[in-house]
Amino acid sequence: MGRKPVHRDLPSLAELCPQFAGFEAHQNKSALVFRELRRIIKRVRQVRSAPFYSMREVAAFFGMSVQPVAQLYERLQAEGLL
């Protein structure tokens, strides 16, 4: 059985992060992505609950594996942002 598609009314990550062109070798990827996700959440937050970007979508956009993104989502949830 396939996964049920989730409809998201969010702008593309490329639209929200036009300045992102990859990471430099000395940068902490997780810290930078965490900051970007917090900024994105504040920008797209709605009155009603709505699905956020999938972890796979975020991982693909930022060129990371899904596991660190899952950890970032846990931190965002602990802060009450997701």
A tleap script that builds the chain and sets N, CA, C and O, in Angstrom:
source leaprc.protein.ff14SB
mol = sequence {
  NMET GLY ARG LYS PRO VAL HIE ARG ASP LEU
  PRO SER LEU ALA GLU LEU CYS PRO GLN PHE
  ALA GLY PHE GLU ALA HIE GLN ASN LYS SER
  ALA LEU VAL PHE ARG GLU LEU ARG ARG ILE
  ILE LYS ARG VAL ARG GLN VAL ARG SER ALA
  PRO PHE TYR SER MET ARG GLU VAL ALA ALA
  PHE PHE GLY MET SER VAL GLN PRO VAL ALA
  GLN LEU TYR GLU ARG LEU GLN ALA GLU GLY
  LEU CLEU
}
set mol.1.N position { 0.842 -1.171 0.000 }
set mol.1.CA position { 0.000 0.000 0.000 }
set mol.1.C position { 0.895 1.245 0.000 }
set mol.1.O position { 1.849 1.323 0.773 }
set mol.2.N position { 0.588 2.213 -0.863 }
set mol.2.CA position { 1.387 3.427 -0.974 }
set mol.2.C position { 1.054 4.429 0.119 }
set mol.2.O position { 0.078 4.288 0.855 }
set mol.3.N position { 1.879 5.416 0.193 }
set mol.3.CA position { 1.649 6.475 1.178 }
set mol.3.C position { 0.565 7.415 0.694 }
set mol.3.O position { 0.412 7.658 -0.503 }
set mol.4.N position { -0.173 7.931 1.640 }
set mol.4.CA position { -1.215 8.898 1.329 }
set mol.4.C position { -0.559 10.246 1.046 }
set mol.4.O position { 0.220 10.729 1.868 }
set mol.5.N position { -0.856 10.868 -0.103 }
set mol.5.CA position { -0.238 12.158 -0.386 }
set mol.5.C position { -0.713 13.238 0.591 }
set mol.5.O position { -1.885 13.282 0.966 }
set mol.6.N position { 0.218 14.104 0.993 }
set mol.6.CA position { -0.096 15.192 1.906 }
set mol.6.C position { -0.013 16.493 1.116 }
set mol.6.O position { 1.021 16.807 0.525 }
set mol.7.N position { -1.102 17.242 1.113 }
set mol.7.CA position { -1.133 18.509 0.388 }
set mol.7.C position { -0.587 19.616 1.290 }
set mol.7.O position { -1.043 19.811 2.416 }
set mol.8.N position { 0.403 20.331 0.758 }
set mol.8.CA position { 1.009 21.423 1.518 }
set mol.8.C position { 0.837 22.726 0.744 }
set mol.8.O position { 1.154 22.796 -0.444 }
set mol.9.N position { 0.342 23.742 1.413 }
set mol.9.CA position { 0.179 25.059 0.805 }
set mol.9.C position { 1.326 25.970 1.228 }
set mol.9.O position { 1.103 27.029 1.815 }
set mol.10.N position { 2.533 25.558 0.933 }
set mol.10.CA position { 3.716 26.315 1.318 }
set mol.10.C position { 4.516 26.693 0.073 }
set mol.10.O position { 4.537 25.946 -0.905 }
set mol.11.N position { 5.167 27.841 0.110 }
set mol.11.CA position { 6.041 28.177 -1.011 }
set mol.11.C position { 7.220 27.206 -1.056 }
set mol.11.O position { 7.528 26.551 -0.061 }
set mol.12.N position { 7.865 27.118 -2.190 }
set mol.12.CA position { 9.004 26.208 -2.306 }
set mol.12.C position { 10.143 26.681 -1.403 }
set mol.12.O position { 10.259 27.866 -1.093 }
set mol.13.N position { 10.965 25.742 -0.995 }
set mol.13.CA position { 12.123 26.086 -0.174 }
set mol.13.C position { 13.089 26.983 -0.955 }
set mol.13.O position { 13.735 27.854 -0.373 }
set mol.14.N position { 13.186 26.774 -2.251 }
set mol.14.CA position { 14.052 27.621 -3.080 }
set mol.14.C position { 13.569 29.066 -3.068 }
set mol.14.O position { 14.374 29.997 -3.113 }
set mol.15.N position { 12.257 29.248 -3.007 }
set mol.15.CA position { 11.687 30.592 -2.957 }
set mol.15.C position { 11.959 31.256 -1.606 }
set mol.15.O position { 12.212 32.459 -1.539 }
set mol.16.N position { 11.906 30.470 -0.538 }
set mol.16.CA position { 12.118 31.004 0.807 }
set mol.16.C position { 13.596 31.167 1.161 }
set mol.16.O position { 13.943 31.959 2.037 }
set mol.17.N position { 14.451 30.427 0.488 }
set mol.17.CA position { 15.896 30.474 0.772 }
set mol.17.C position { 16.680 30.731 -0.516 }
set mol.17.O position { 17.529 29.922 -0.889 }
set mol.18.N position { 16.408 31.838 -1.196 }
set mol.18.CA position { 17.092 32.065 -2.483 }
set mol.18.C position { 18.602 32.262 -2.331 }
set mol.18.O position { 19.350 32.055 -3.287 }
set mol.19.N position { 19.052 32.656 -1.151 }
set mol.19.CA position { 20.471 32.896 -0.931 }
set mol.19.C position { 21.253 31.609 -0.696 }
set mol.19.O position { 22.483 31.634 -0.719 }
set mol.20.N position { 20.572 30.480 -0.468 }
set mol.20.CA position { 21.269 29.239 -0.156 }
set mol.20.C position { 21.898 28.650 -1.425 }
set mol.20.O position { 21.212 28.360 -2.406 }
set mol.21.N position { 23.205 28.486 -1.373 }
set mol.21.CA position { 23.934 27.922 -2.513 }
set mol.21.C position { 24.842 26.776 -2.073 }
set mol.21.O position { 25.797 26.433 -2.771 }
set mol.22.N position { 24.551 26.196 -0.939 }
set mol.22.CA position { 25.366 25.111 -0.423 }
set mol.22.C position { 26.142 25.553 0.812 }
set mol.22.O position { 26.049 26.698 1.254 }
set mol.23.N position { 26.903 24.621 1.349 }
set mol.23.CA position { 27.669 24.881 2.565 }
set mol.23.C position { 29.148 25.004 2.245 }
set mol.23.O position { 29.644 24.403 1.292 }
set mol.24.N position { 29.835 25.782 3.044 }
set mol.24.CA position { 31.287 25.821 2.971 }
set mol.24.C position { 31.816 24.747 3.912 }
set mol.24.O position { 31.118 24.316 4.830 }
set mol.25.N position { 33.031 24.324 3.684 }
set mol.25.CA position { 33.596 23.199 4.438 }
set mol.25.C position { 33.628 23.433 5.942 }
set mol.25.O position { 33.466 22.487 6.713 }
set mol.26.N position { 33.830 24.653 6.368 }
set mol.26.CA position { 33.969 24.931 7.801 }
set mol.26.C position { 32.634 25.154 8.513 }
set mol.26.O position { 32.607 25.313 9.733 }
set mol.27.N position { 31.547 25.167 7.779 }
set mol.27.CA position { 30.247 25.482 8.376 }
set mol.27.C position { 29.602 24.271 9.049 }
set mol.27.O position { 29.764 23.137 8.598 }
set mol.28.N position { 28.881 24.524 10.119 }
set mol.28.CA position { 28.107 23.496 10.804 }
set mol.28.C position { 26.744 23.413 10.120 }
set mol.28.O position { 25.885 24.271 10.321 }
set mol.29.N position { 26.556 22.370 9.311 }
set mol.29.CA position { 25.331 22.246 8.518 }
set mol.29.C position { 24.077 22.233 9.381 }
set mol.29.O position { 23.115 22.946 9.095 }
set mol.30.N position { 24.084 21.438 10.419 }
set mol.30.CA position { 22.894 21.308 11.263 }
set mol.30.C position { 22.499 22.641 11.891 }
set mol.30.O position { 21.318 22.984 11.928 }
set mol.31.N position { 23.469 23.382 12.377 }
set mol.31.CA position { 23.173 24.672 13.005 }
set mol.31.C position { 22.587 25.649 11.996 }
set mol.31.O position { 21.638 26.369 12.305 }
set mol.32.N position { 23.147 25.676 10.797 }
set mol.32.CA position { 22.650 26.592 9.772 }
set mol.32.C position { 21.245 26.211 9.309 }
set mol.32.O position { 20.383 27.074 9.142 }
set mol.33.N position { 21.024 24.929 9.106 }
set mol.33.CA position { 19.697 24.483 8.662 }
set mol.33.C position { 18.680 24.717 9.771 }
set mol.33.O position { 17.544 25.098 9.491 }
set mol.34.N position { 19.066 24.495 11.020 }
set mol.34.CA position { 18.163 24.745 12.135 }
set mol.34.C position { 17.721 26.208 12.154 }
set mol.34.O position { 16.537 26.504 12.313 }
set mol.35.N position { 18.678 27.116 11.990 }
set mol.35.CA position { 18.344 28.553 11.945 }
set mol.35.C position { 17.414 28.877 10.783 }
set mol.35.O position { 16.460 29.642 10.932 }
set mol.36.N position { 17.702 28.283 9.619 }
set mol.36.CA position { 16.866 28.528 8.444 }
set mol.36.C position { 15.445 27.999 8.668 }
set mol.36.O position { 14.473 28.668 8.317 }
set mol.37.N position { 15.324 26.820 9.241 }
set mol.37.CA position { 13.997 26.244 9.476 }
set mol.37.C position { 13.204 27.087 10.475 }
set mol.37.O position { 12.001 27.277 10.300 }
set mol.38.N position { 13.862 27.590 11.512 }
set mol.38.CA position { 13.171 28.461 12.477 }
set mol.38.C position { 12.664 29.726 11.772 }
set mol.38.O position { 11.543 30.175 12.009 }
set mol.39.N position { 13.503 30.284 10.910 }
set mol.39.CA position { 13.122 31.485 10.170 }
set mol.39.C position { 11.950 31.184 9.219 }
set mol.39.O position { 11.011 31.972 9.104 }
set mol.40.N position { 12.024 30.037 8.548 }
set mol.40.CA position { 10.955 29.647 7.623 }
set mol.40.C position { 9.652 29.437 8.370 }
set mol.40.O position { 8.597 29.885 7.920 }
set mol.41.N position { 9.717 28.757 9.511 }
set mol.41.CA position { 8.503 28.501 10.298 }
set mol.41.C position { 7.831 29.812 10.676 }
set mol.41.O position { 6.615 29.953 10.542 }
set mol.42.N position { 8.611 30.758 11.144 }
set mol.42.CA position { 8.037 32.047 11.538 }
set mol.42.C position { 7.430 32.779 10.345 }
set mol.42.O position { 6.451 33.511 10.492 }
set mol.43.N position { 8.008 32.580 9.173 }
set mol.43.CA position { 7.515 33.266 7.974 }
set mol.43.C position { 6.227 32.643 7.424 }
set mol.43.O position { 5.355 33.363 6.938 }
set mol.44.N position { 6.101 31.320 7.494 }
set mol.44.CA position { 4.946 30.644 6.884 }
set mol.44.C position { 3.881 30.232 7.891 }
set mol.44.O position { 2.863 29.656 7.507 }
set mol.45.N position { 4.097 30.518 9.173 }
set mol.45.CA position { 3.157 30.121 10.217 }
set mol.45.C position { 1.760 30.654 9.931 }
set mol.45.O position { 1.593 31.805 9.526 }
set mol.46.N position { 0.773 29.818 10.142 }
set mol.46.CA position { -0.620 30.164 9.916 }
set mol.46.C position { -1.400 30.016 11.212 }
set mol.46.O position { -0.910 29.436 12.181 }
set mol.47.N position { -2.607 30.540 11.221 }
set mol.47.CA position { -3.448 30.448 12.414 }
set mol.47.C position { -3.822 28.990 12.674 }
set mol.47.O position { -3.764 28.518 13.810 }
set mol.48.N position { -4.201 28.291 11.623 }
set mol.48.CA position { -4.568 26.879 11.764 }
set mol.48.C position { -3.365 25.979 11.519 }
set mol.48.O position { -2.444 26.336 10.785 }
set mol.49.N position { -3.388 24.834 12.129 }
set mol.49.CA position { -2.333 23.856 11.949 }
set mol.49.C position { -2.280 23.405 10.486 }
set mol.49.O position { -3.315 23.155 9.868 }
set mol.50.N position { -1.079 23.305 9.947 }
set mol.50.CA position { -0.899 22.880 8.561 }
set mol.50.C position { 0.376 22.055 8.464 }
set mol.50.O position { 1.313 22.267 9.234 }
set mol.51.N position { 0.418 21.116 7.525 }
set mol.51.CA position { 1.627 20.297 7.383 }
set mol.51.C position { 2.831 21.137 6.979 }
set mol.51.O position { 2.720 22.041 6.151 }
set mol.52.N position { 3.975 20.833 7.568 }
set mol.52.CA position { 5.229 21.505 7.242 }
set mol.52.C position { 5.925 20.686 6.155 }
set mol.52.O position { 5.423 19.632 5.763 }
set mol.53.N position { 7.044 21.144 5.676 }
set mol.53.CA position { 7.790 20.430 4.649 }
set mol.53.C position { 8.182 19.045 5.162 }
set mol.53.O position { 8.464 18.863 6.346 }
set mol.54.N position { 8.192 18.085 4.256 }
set mol.54.CA position { 8.597 16.741 4.661 }
set mol.54.C position { 10.095 16.743 4.958 }
set mol.54.O position { 10.846 17.559 4.425 }
set mol.55.N position { 10.507 15.829 5.806 }
set mol.55.CA position { 11.922 15.726 6.147 }
set mol.55.C position { 12.741 15.405 4.906 }
set mol.55.O position { 13.856 15.904 4.754 }
set mol.56.N position { 12.207 14.587 4.029 }
set mol.56.CA position { 12.919 14.237 2.799 }
set mol.56.C position { 13.108 15.450 1.900 }
set mol.56.O position { 14.160 15.623 1.284 }
set mol.57.N position { 12.078 16.287 1.830 }
set mol.57.CA position { 12.166 17.485 1.011 }
set mol.57.C position { 13.236 18.436 1.552 }
set mol.57.O position { 14.028 18.987 0.787 }
set mol.58.N position { 13.253 18.624 2.867 }
set mol.58.CA position { 14.247 19.496 3.498 }
set mol.58.C position { 15.646 18.902 3.316 }
set mol.58.O position { 16.589 19.618 2.981 }
set mol.59.N position { 15.773 17.609 3.534 }
set mol.59.CA position { 17.075 16.953 3.378 }
set mol.59.C position { 17.591 17.098 1.945 }
set mol.59.O position { 18.770 17.384 1.738 }
set mol.60.N position { 16.733 16.907 0.977 }
set mol.60.CA position { 17.142 17.021 -0.425 }
set mol.60.C position { 17.541 18.457 -0.764 }
set mol.60.O position { 18.545 18.679 -1.441 }
set mol.61.N position { 16.766 19.423 -0.299 }
set mol.61.CA position { 17.061 20.817 -0.621 }
set mol.61.C position { 18.405 21.253 -0.055 }
set mol.61.O position { 19.191 21.908 -0.739 }
set mol.62.N position { 18.667 20.887 1.199 }
set mol.62.CA position { 19.905 21.316 1.851 }
set mol.62.C position { 21.064 20.342 1.642 }
set mol.62.O position { 22.166 20.588 2.132 }
set mol.63.N position { 20.837 19.247 0.927 }
set mol.63.CA position { 21.911 18.296 0.636 }
set mol.63.C position { 22.388 17.548 1.861 }
set mol.63.O position { 23.586 17.332 2.045 }
set mol.64.N position { 21.439 17.153 2.700 }
set mol.64.CA position { 21.762 16.416 3.931 }
set mol.64.C position { 21.050 15.074 3.894 }
set mol.64.O position { 20.182 14.848 3.052 }
set mol.65.N position { 21.417 14.190 4.804 }
set mol.65.CA position { 20.656 12.949 4.943 }
set mol.65.C position { 19.423 13.224 5.808 }
set mol.65.O position { 19.337 14.259 6.469 }
set mol.66.N position { 18.497 12.312 5.796 }
set mol.66.CA position { 17.235 12.497 6.514 }
set mol.66.C position { 17.425 12.446 8.032 }
set mol.66.O position { 16.711 13.134 8.762 }
set mol.67.N position { 18.370 11.648 8.514 }
set mol.67.CA position { 18.550 11.479 9.963 }
set mol.67.C position { 18.849 12.791 10.689 }
set mol.67.O position { 18.194 13.071 11.693 }
set mol.68.N position { 19.804 13.613 10.237 }
set mol.68.CA position { 20.027 14.881 10.936 }
set mol.68.C position { 18.820 15.819 10.836 }
set mol.68.O position { 18.544 16.581 11.762 }
set mol.69.N position { 18.116 15.762 9.731 }
set mol.69.CA position { 16.913 16.589 9.591 }
set mol.69.C position { 15.857 16.128 10.589 }
set mol.69.O position { 15.162 16.957 11.176 }
set mol.70.N position { 15.728 14.824 10.789 }
set mol.70.CA position { 14.778 14.294 11.769 }
set mol.70.C position { 15.131 14.806 13.174 }
set mol.70.O position { 14.241 15.134 13.958 }
set mol.71.N position { 16.414 14.871 13.483 }
set mol.71.CA position { 16.845 15.392 14.785 }
set mol.71.C position { 16.514 16.880 14.909 }
set mol.71.O position { 16.120 17.345 15.978 }
set mol.72.N position { 16.675 17.617 13.818 }
set mol.72.CA position { 16.321 19.042 13.838 }
set mol.72.C position { 14.820 19.211 14.034 }
set mol.72.O position { 14.390 20.109 14.758 }
set mol.73.N position { 14.020 18.364 13.399 }
set mol.73.CA position { 12.570 18.436 13.571 }
set mol.73.C position { 12.189 18.154 15.030 }
set mol.73.O position { 11.271 18.779 15.561 }
set mol.74.N position { 12.886 17.221 15.674 }
set mol.74.CA position { 12.624 16.934 17.086 }
set mol.74.C position { 12.920 18.162 17.945 }
set mol.74.O position { 12.168 18.477 18.868 }
set mol.75.N position { 14.023 18.855 17.637 }
set mol.75.CA position { 14.365 20.077 18.383 }
set mol.75.C position { 13.319 21.164 18.156 }
set mol.75.O position { 12.934 21.866 19.092 }
set mol.76.N position { 12.861 21.303 16.912 }
set mol.76.CA position { 11.843 22.306 16.595 }
set mol.76.C position { 10.532 21.969 17.315 }
set mol.76.O position { 9.833 22.858 17.802 }
set mol.77.N position { 10.217 20.691 17.373 }
set mol.77.CA position { 8.997 20.266 18.077 }
set mol.77.C position { 9.127 20.545 19.579 }
set mol.77.O position { 8.169 20.987 20.213 }
set mol.78.N position { 10.302 20.291 20.142 }
set mol.78.CA position { 10.527 20.548 21.572 }
set mol.78.C position { 10.376 22.035 21.891 }
set mol.78.O position { 9.964 22.397 22.993 }
set mol.79.N position { 10.705 22.890 20.934 }
set mol.79.CA position { 10.551 24.341 21.109 }
set mol.79.C position { 9.118 24.807 20.854 }
set mol.79.O position { 8.794 25.980 21.040 }
set mol.80.N position { 8.271 23.878 20.428 }
set mol.80.CA position { 6.880 24.229 20.157 }
set mol.80.C position { 6.662 24.877 18.801 }
set mol.80.O position { 5.617 25.480 18.556 }
set mol.81.N position { 7.649 24.754 17.918 }
set mol.81.CA position { 7.515 25.367 16.598 }
set mol.81.C position { 6.851 24.454 15.582 }
set mol.81.O position { 6.294 24.933 14.594 }
set mol.82.N position { 6.900 23.152 15.808 }
set mol.82.CA position { 6.229 22.189 14.911 }
set mol.82.C position { 5.149 21.473 15.686 }
set mol.82.O position { 4.456 20.619 15.134 }
savepdb mol mol.pdb
quit
